[in-house]
Short mmCIF file of C-alpha atoms in Angstrom, two decimals:
data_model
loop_
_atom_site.label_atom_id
_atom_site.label_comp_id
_atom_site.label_asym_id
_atom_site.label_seq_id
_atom_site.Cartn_x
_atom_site.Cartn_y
_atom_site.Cartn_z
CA UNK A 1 -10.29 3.49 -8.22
CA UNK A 2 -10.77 0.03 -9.89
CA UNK A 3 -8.06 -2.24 -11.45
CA UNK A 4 -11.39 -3.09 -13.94
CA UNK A 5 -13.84 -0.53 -13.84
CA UNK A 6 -15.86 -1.69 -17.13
CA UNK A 7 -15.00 -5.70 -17.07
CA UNK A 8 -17.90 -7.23 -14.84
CA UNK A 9 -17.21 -10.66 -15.87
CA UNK A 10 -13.28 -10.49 -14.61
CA UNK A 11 -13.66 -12.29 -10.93
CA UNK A 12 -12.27 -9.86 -9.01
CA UNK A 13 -11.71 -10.09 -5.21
CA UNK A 14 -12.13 -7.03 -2.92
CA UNK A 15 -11.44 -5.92 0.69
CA UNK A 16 -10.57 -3.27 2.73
CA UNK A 17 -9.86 -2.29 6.28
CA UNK A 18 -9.31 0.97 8.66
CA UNK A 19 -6.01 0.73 10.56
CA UNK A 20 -5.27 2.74 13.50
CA UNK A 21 -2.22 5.51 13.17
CA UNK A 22 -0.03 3.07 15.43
CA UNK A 23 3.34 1.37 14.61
CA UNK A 24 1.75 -1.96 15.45
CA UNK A 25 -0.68 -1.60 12.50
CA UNK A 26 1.79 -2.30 10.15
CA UNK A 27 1.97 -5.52 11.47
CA UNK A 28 -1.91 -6.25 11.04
CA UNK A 29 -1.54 -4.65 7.21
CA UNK A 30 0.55 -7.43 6.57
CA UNK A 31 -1.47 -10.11 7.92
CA UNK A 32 -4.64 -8.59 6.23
CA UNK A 33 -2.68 -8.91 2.97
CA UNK A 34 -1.33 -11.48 3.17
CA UNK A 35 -4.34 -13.35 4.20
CA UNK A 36 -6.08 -12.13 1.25
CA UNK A 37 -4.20 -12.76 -1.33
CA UNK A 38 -2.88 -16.60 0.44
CA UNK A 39 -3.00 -17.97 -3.42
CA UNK A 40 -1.21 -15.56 -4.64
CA UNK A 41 2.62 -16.83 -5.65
CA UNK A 42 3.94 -13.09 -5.46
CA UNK A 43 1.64 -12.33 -1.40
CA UNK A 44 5.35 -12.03 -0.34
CA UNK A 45 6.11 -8.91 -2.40
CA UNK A 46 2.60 -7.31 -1.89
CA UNK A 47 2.95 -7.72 1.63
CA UNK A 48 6.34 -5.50 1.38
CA UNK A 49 4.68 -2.73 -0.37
CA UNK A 50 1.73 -2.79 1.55
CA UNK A 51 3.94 -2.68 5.06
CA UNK A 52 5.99 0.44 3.28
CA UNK A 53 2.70 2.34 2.49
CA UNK A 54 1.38 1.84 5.53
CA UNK A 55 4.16 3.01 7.10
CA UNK A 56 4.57 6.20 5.24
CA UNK A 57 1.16 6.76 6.16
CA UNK A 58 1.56 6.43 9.83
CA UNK A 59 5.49 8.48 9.94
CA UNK A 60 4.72 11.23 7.29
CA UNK A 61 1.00 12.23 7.27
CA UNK A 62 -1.57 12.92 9.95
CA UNK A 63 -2.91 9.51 10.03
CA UNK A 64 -0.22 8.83 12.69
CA UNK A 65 -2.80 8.77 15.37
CA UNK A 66 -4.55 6.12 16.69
CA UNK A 67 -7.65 7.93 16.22
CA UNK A 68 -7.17 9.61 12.69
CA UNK A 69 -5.50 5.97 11.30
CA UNK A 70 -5.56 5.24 7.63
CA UNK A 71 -7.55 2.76 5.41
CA UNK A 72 -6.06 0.48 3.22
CA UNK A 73 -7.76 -1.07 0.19
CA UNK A 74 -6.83 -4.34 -1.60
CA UNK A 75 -8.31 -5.22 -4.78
CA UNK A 76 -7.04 -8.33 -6.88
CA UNK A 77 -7.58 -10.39 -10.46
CA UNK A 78 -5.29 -12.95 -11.85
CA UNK A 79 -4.78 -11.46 -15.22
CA UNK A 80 -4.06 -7.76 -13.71
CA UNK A 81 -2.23 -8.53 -10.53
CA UNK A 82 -3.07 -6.83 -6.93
CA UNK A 83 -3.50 -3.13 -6.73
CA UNK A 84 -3.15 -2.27 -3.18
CA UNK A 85 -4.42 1.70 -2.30
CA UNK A 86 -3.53 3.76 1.53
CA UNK A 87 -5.66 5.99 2.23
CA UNK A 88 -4.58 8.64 4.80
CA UNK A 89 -4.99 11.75 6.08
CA UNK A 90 -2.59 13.98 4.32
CA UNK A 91 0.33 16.18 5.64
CA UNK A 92 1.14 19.54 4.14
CA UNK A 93 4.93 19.26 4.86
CA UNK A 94 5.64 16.49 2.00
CA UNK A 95 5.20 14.80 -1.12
CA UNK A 96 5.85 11.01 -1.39
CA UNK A 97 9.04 10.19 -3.63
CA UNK A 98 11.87 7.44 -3.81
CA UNK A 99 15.12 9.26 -2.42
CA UNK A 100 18.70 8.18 -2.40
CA UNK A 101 19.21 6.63 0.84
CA UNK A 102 22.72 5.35 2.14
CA UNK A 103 23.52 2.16 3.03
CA UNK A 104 24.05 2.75 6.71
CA UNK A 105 20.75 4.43 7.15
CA UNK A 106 17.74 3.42 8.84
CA UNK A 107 15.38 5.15 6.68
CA UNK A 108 14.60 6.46 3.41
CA UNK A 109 14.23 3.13 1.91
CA UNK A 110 10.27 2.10 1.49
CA UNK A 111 9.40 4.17 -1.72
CA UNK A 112 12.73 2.73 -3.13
CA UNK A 113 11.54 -1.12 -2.48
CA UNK A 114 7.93 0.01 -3.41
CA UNK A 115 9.53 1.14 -6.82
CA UNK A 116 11.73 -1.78 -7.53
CA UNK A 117 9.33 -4.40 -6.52
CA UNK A 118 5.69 -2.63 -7.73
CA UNK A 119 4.48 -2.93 -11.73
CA UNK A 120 3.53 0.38 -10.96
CA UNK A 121 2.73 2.94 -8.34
CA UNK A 122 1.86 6.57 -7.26
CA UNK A 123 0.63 8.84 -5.06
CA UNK A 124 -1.58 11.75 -5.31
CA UNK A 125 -3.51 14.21 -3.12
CA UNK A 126 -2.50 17.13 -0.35
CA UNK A 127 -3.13 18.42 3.18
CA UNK A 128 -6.24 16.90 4.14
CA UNK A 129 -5.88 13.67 2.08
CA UNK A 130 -3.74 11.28 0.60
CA UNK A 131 -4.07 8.25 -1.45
CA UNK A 132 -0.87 5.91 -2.61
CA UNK A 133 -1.56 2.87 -4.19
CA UNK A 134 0.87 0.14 -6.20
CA UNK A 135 0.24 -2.88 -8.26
CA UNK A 136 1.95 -6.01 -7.88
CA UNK A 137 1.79 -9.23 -10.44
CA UNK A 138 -0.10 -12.24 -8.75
CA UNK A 139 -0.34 -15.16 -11.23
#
């Protein structure tokens, strides 16, 4: 999945990265984002999404393993923004989606901020594999 698939003269910036399933790897998503997209006035916001993404990853699919881990993708233009993609492992017991979550909960709240602070987002795939991605501005 491209942000420009048939525009060759867009400069376009690229990376991505395997992550072990770990809860410290959310940590290193960040850094790898925010790293990348350093000129970016809006790296604050794609570091949030990318840290809730990767999170789902590791607490709701089978990438929660240090050896299974999850991939995550960053791709980036100035006139389209920064579409960053997860790539996991899957889970058969749920389907990503922004719940109602109460104040005085600890969870529940990452698809929600992923929604408010993403142009757009989604996630599609099953049991075996997963892929969520979001696109935040970067001018």
């Amino acid at each position: 999945m491209t942000l420009h698939p048939n525009d060759a003269d867009r400069t376009r910036v690229a990376a991505c990265r395997w992550f072990p399933g770990s809860p410290s790897s959310v940590r290193d998503v960040r850094r790898f984002i925010a790293n990348r997209l350093a000129d970016c006035p809006e790296a604050d916001d794609a570091v949030l999404v990318a840290s809730e993404l990767a999170t789902n990853a590791i607490q709701h699919t089978e990438s929660g393993t240090w050896t299974t881990g999850f991939l995550v993708m960053l791709e980036h233009t100035e006139d389209e923004g920064a579409l960053i993609t997860v790539h996991d492992a899957g889970t058969t017991s749920s389907t990503p989606y922004v719940e109602d979550f109460k104040p005085d909960t600890d969870c529940g709240r990452g698809l929600t901020l992923v929604n408010a602070v993403a142009k757009s987002w989604g996630s599609q795939g099953g049991p075996a594999e997963r892929m969520s991605w979001c696109v935040v501005r970067c001018h």
